[in-house]
Amino acid sequence: MVIVMKAGATQAQIDHVTDRITELGFGVHLSRGTERTIIGVIGDERTLNPSIFEVMDGVEKTVSILPPYRLASREVQPEPTVVRVNGVKVGNQRIVIIAGPCSVESRTQLLETAHAVKEAGASMLRGGAYKPRTSPYSFQGMGLKGLEILAEARAETGLPVVTEVMAPDKVGLVAEYADVLQIGARNMQNYDLLKAVGRAHKPVLLKRGMMSTIEELLMSAEYILSNGNPDVILCERGIRTFETYTRNTTDINAIPALKQLTHLPVIGDPSHGTGKWMLVDAVARALIAAGADGLMVEVHLHPETAMSDGAQSLKPERFAELVRHVRAVAEAVGRTA
Amino acid sequence: MVIVMKAGATQAQIDHVTDRITELGFGVHLSRGTERTIIGVIGDERTLNPSIFEVMDGVEKTVSILPPYRLASREVQPEPTVVRVNGVKVGNQRIVIIAGPCSVESRTQLLETAHAVKEAGASMLRGGAYKPRTSPYSFQGMGLKGLEILAEARAETGLPVVTEVMAPDKVGLVAEYADVLQIGARNMQNYDLLKAVGRAHKPVLLKRGMMSTIEELLMSAEYILSNGNPDVILCERGIRTFETYTRNTTDINAIPALKQLTHLPVIGDPSHGTGKWMLVDAVARALIAAGADGLMVEVHLHPETAMSDGAQSLKPERFAELVRHVRAVAEAVGRTA
Amino acid sequence: MVIVMKAGATQAQIDHVTDRITELGFGVHLSRGTERTIIGVIGDERTLNPSIFEVMDGVEKTVSILPPYRLASREVQPEPTVVRVNGVKVGNQRIVIIAGPCSVESRTQLLETAHAVKEAGASMLRGGAYKPRTSPYSFQGMGLKGLEILAEARAETGLPVVTEVMAPDKVGLVAEYADVLQIGARNMQNYDLLKAVGRAHKPVLLKRGMMSTIEELLMSAEYILSNGNPDVILCERGIRTFETYTRNTTDINAIPALKQLTHLPVIGDPSHGTGKWMLVDAVARALIAAGADGLMVEVHLHPETAMSDGAQSLKPERFAELVRHVRAVAEAVGRTA
Amino acid sequence: MVIVMKAGATQAQIDHVTDRITELGFGVHLSRGTERTIIGVIGDERTLNPSIFEVMDGVEKTVSILPPYRLASREVQPEPTVVRVNGVKVGNQRIVIIAGPCSVESRTQLLETAHAVKEAGASMLRGGAYKPRTSPYSFQGMGLKGLEILAEARAETGLPVVTEVMAPDKVGLVAEYADVLQIGARNMQNYDLLKAVGRAHKPVLLKRGMMSTIEELLMSAEYILSNGNPDVILCERGIRTFETYTRNTTDINAIPALKQLTHLPVIGDPSHGTGKWMLVDAVARALIAAGADGLMVEVHLHPETAMSDGAQSLKPERFAELVRHVRAVAEAVGRTA
């Protein structure tokens, strides 16, 4: 950490800062510029609260030097993490496509969709049994019955199942049925939930919050990793901006940025990233071209009757086309699909 | 709901839309403009998923006509809700000031602070026992011990206690100690938690998420109201924008907007809204001038040693000054404090 | 400037950076932490391009220490600037209210409005002769004829006139008629225009761009000041955020922040800041409570026939009420109006 | 346009609205729902100011039905526009790569760079002679001398030249030297400038403002088109969001969205879109995968000495690698480069 003093800071103010640094067991490095004195703090700043300096008289601001995450960092672990989900490897040379409906709506719907996406080239099945909905009057998911249907679809198709868990006290139950525990965007900073999946023995797919920075996403991953679970898959799913033509703005920059900052696998969700099925294919290709390790795509047999997210869902035949397009791009960037 | 057809939509496409509307039990109202046909849906659109139309061939977009919330709306309940917390009324002519430290750090700290804020004019005490922190390596709060200290401070000072609850399975415990259950900004769309406090018998202080719209805040209030709890206090605490000089951007527009849209009381949090103690007094005055029913302010005896949020905390003497300033503004807008 | 090296930076990489700093005539201050080496650059960093270091091997990032503006800074000039516009002082103890229509639409309209706002308590008149409109098909202003009408209104009422100038080659013409040259939000970073008004001999009202940070606003003021014009009035008029209920988000934090960072007067525009006349009065009060030196408010005799911005315009009687409300708040914060 | 009345709107209020619509020469279509009356306006709403209805008693809001642009719309012109720049076609099956330094810094620098980018596969040369800089103390460009050097580079290499024009009175001069007139992001809503290039006889490259919506970009194109210049190339160059790790957020969704909404060619600028050279290659691939018609990339021989934007500039050898990568992706999506 570097502490920048105000232009007219007195020696007594500087001493007060350096005394406190020493008291806390850190080293001090003083540098007097032409207009400002700056004070370097020597030691692991991750355990320091910058506020305690920012309120001192004569201090203008503090600047962090180290990234606040450690276990998620490529500096600490240079080689990429490959997460194994039953037979499927995420973070490998081969990209992974997770597909299925937003919500499990019925046994027939899910089984038919599972077969369709498998045939089109998906390697995992998604589907929500517990649904976070903006309105209390919207369909809230089938719950346990939905989990049972997902398990049946896995038994029939062999596709591993990804499904969302929304509360710490449901982690055990969902983990009995799911192969990957999904943390939704709205829960990215639900820390009790992050701790609970950190103690679970299933891989976690952590979606970036629509209001969260890349650094905050990595800090949420750090919660899971530091609670003992090394199998975290990150997912860029669009952020909220001033643009209203699309539901979210897919942060394509985040794909190469995350691949450089962390060893964890990174996938993209072009369905939520755009909110419009007409844009999903193009953005799916872009995500893979930018280096994503996979995709998560919403597919619905009859979007016109979907109980949630129909506008961003692809019909199976369009999804099959997306897979062909994505495979061509994957090969162009030296990967397979 | 209004469904806007594309410029070249065919009669068959229009028929397909109107048939579906009728099938779902709604009325249809067709209007042919010079460039577009638009279709009005007659009935309570809150139960309709717009996606099912947006994916139909020939449809350009749908437009919602009704606000999606009902119980929170001033249309449904024109007279303001006054939330009673022990002897204190929130949403009344008299504005309410809630003050205290970000976190309960020790018994001595909290008791001293409680006495100081009471003397300065606060009418409720805040303090976090469970803390949502971005980093797993930061202080996570004292937990149950913190709740006990808060209860002791109430017994000593008579100030009702506001404290955060972060998980559904902790609502019962926190409600035993607290007078008001706080839902933090990061949990504004943690729906399991909203349902749980909706079933509790204590008033709820619902903070706006840092990237949530005014409408989404009201929808989260709707979750609590529709689960049976009528006592919801809304809190504007700053939203995330591109500006980085301040921690958040206090959305001052939201104060009169919320007062017009809903009957629920609305308070402001200038500490989180700015993130800098040097700006707290000015923004506190602004919130009251704009019509807020109260304030929530972070106060710390020694911000230089605070375990969280020191940079935005006021020392007791500066808080006392803020109360004096705020009282003058409250009177200028026809209120008392 | 501080240059942060990567974790594994070599001595050769560090030497390369320090050699370049010395070569450019700056001093070097090296500090080795436990995980990173950081290099302080001693001298006036305002003339240094940080990019030249950011691209060097082994460099992680650079951090600016000094604010990039100088003439606009309170460090350089601690006492507040008071801008004199004919008899009116801006930045003084007395707050200033500028009012009038968005556009000059006709002689009758403007003269009637000028009298009405004067009677209600305005101390300056606003009105656009050249209008920046999103659509080429919208009314673009009356141009020269509009300027003449503004001058006539001044002659009749004695109110100084504020009007927008949109192009460098129009500055001379507009300065012949106007008392204050307004730079609109969309032109805040139109540098040729800033230079041109910097060479003019009339005060400038500089509106914050809807996409601009506080620092960028001050840098645009710096363009005007460094071209020789000391009379700059800053105007907060709302920024663009994800919130769509209001046209913009009034950045109330910016009022006290600017008052602390700069000596220039700061006013607020609640009409553009909200976009809805129902919110203007409340936000006007808030701006004054937060410490603004004045307001700029859109007033229209018949908003139902306004050629631009009707939805955010007040009728004269509502404006008169706003002035009464604002005066009460001004007195509560120790000012007059 | 659709006008939504408030829940309790009276018949007199409804009549007032419909009378005004009729008075303005539009048709009226009334629809009474269960909770609201809505009024359709039949006719070309592009010439209507919605504000005049929004201020009427009993009106809740207005909703636009038609896109506000016409000439830029694919509805009006379904076939794609191909812009011809000397021999180069933009908007064709073959993607176009524009490369060069941020600023022209010297004759040698530019000529060497021009040869290097040509050899690597660029089909046009970029370079700024007039530079919009945030600070008045930064290098402002070589001006006329820079234009002469650009013309010399074209003569030597045959590459058409793209350069920025910042003021209406400079359009004539810049058009004498440049093959494409660039409008920078900060000037996207400088309407006097848009009108001036609309009257010029050179193609225009219009960069999206960093906080402008897709619709506003198309409205700025409409200014140019409606002033007589049909040759407009749109450029997505990143928008401003809350994310600070990157300089801007490349809005990848905008690429397919624009290709669907308009017939104009669309290119991407991964240099400004990311601000970090380490991310440029990945995002360049993504832009092409998403359907962009070309790229604009900053290349500098020695980024360590660049007078602007060095941190996002590629060295020639890295640019050559980017061209190879982009070609592979272009072929994967059925194009050439």
Tab-separated table of N, CA and C in Angstrom, chain A residues 171 175 178-179 181 196-204 228-231:
chain	number	residue	atom	x	y	z
A	171	VAL	N	-27.722	-26.222	0.051
A	171	VAL	CA	-26.542	-26.699	-0.668
A	171	VAL	C	-26.444	-28.223	-0.610
A	175	ALA	N	-26.640	-30.535	-3.924
A	175	ALA	CA	-25.422	-31.281	-4.235
A	175	ALA	C	-25.694	-32.771	-4.397
A	178	ALA	N	-27.098	-32.501	-8.267
A	178	ALA	CA	-26.372	-31.786	-9.322
A	178	ALA	C	-24.931	-32.268	-9.440
A	179	ASP	N	-24.349	-32.075	-10.623
A	179	ASP	CA	-22.920	-32.323	-10.818
A	179	ASP	C	-22.129	-31.041	-10.638
A	181	LEU	N	-22.679	-27.030	-8.967
A	181	LEU	CA	-23.534	-26.100	-8.229
A	181	LEU	C	-23.368	-24.707	-8.837
A	196	ALA	N	-20.793	-21.790	2.034
A	196	ALA	CA	-21.441	-23.110	2.039
A	196	ALA	C	-20.998	-23.945	0.831
A	197	VAL	N	-20.950	-23.348	-0.366
A	197	VAL	CA	-20.491	-24.151	-1.513
A	197	VAL	C	-18.985	-24.368	-1.451
A	198	GLY	N	-18.283	-23.518	-0.723
A	198	GLY	CA	-16.847	-23.717	-0.521
A	198	GLY	C	-16.574	-24.971	0.294
A	199	ARG	N	-17.546	-25.359	1.110
A	199	ARG	CA	-17.383	-26.568	1.932
A	199	ARG	C	-18.008	-27.800	1.267
A	200	ALA	N	-18.671	-27.588	0.108
A	200	ALA	CA	-19.301	-28.720	-0.577
A	200	ALA	C	-18.261	-29.479	-1.405
A	201	HIS	N	-18.629	-30.687	-1.833
A	201	HIS	CA	-17.682	-31.492	-2.599
A	201	HIS	C	-18.132	-31.622	-4.043
A	202	LYS	N	-18.581	-30.557	-4.604
A	202	LYS	CA	-18.998	-30.518	-6.000
A	202	LYS	C	-18.400	-29.261	-6.626
A	203	PRO	N	-18.057	-29.313	-7.928
A	203	PRO	CA	-17.578	-28.088	-8.597
A	203	PRO	C	-18.633	-26.995	-8.548
A	204	VAL	N	-18.160	-25.761	-8.609
A	204	VAL	CA	-19.046	-24.597	-8.539
A	204	VAL	C	-18.894	-23.769	-9.809
A	228	GLY	N	-12.023	-24.313	0.921
A	228	GLY	CA	-11.615	-25.694	0.688
A	228	GLY	C	-12.014	-26.294	-0.634
A	229	ASN	N	-12.772	-25.592	-1.449
A	229	ASN	CA	-13.222	-26.164	-2.720
A	229	ASN	C	-12.401	-25.569	-3.870
A	230	PRO	N	-11.554	-26.402	-4.515
A	230	PRO	CA	-10.660	-25.854	-5.550
A	230	PRO	C	-11.313	-25.784	-6.928
A	231	ASP	N	-12.517	-26.342	-7.077
A	231	ASP	CA	-13.106	-26.514	-8.407
A	231	ASP	C	-14.113	-25.417	-8.727
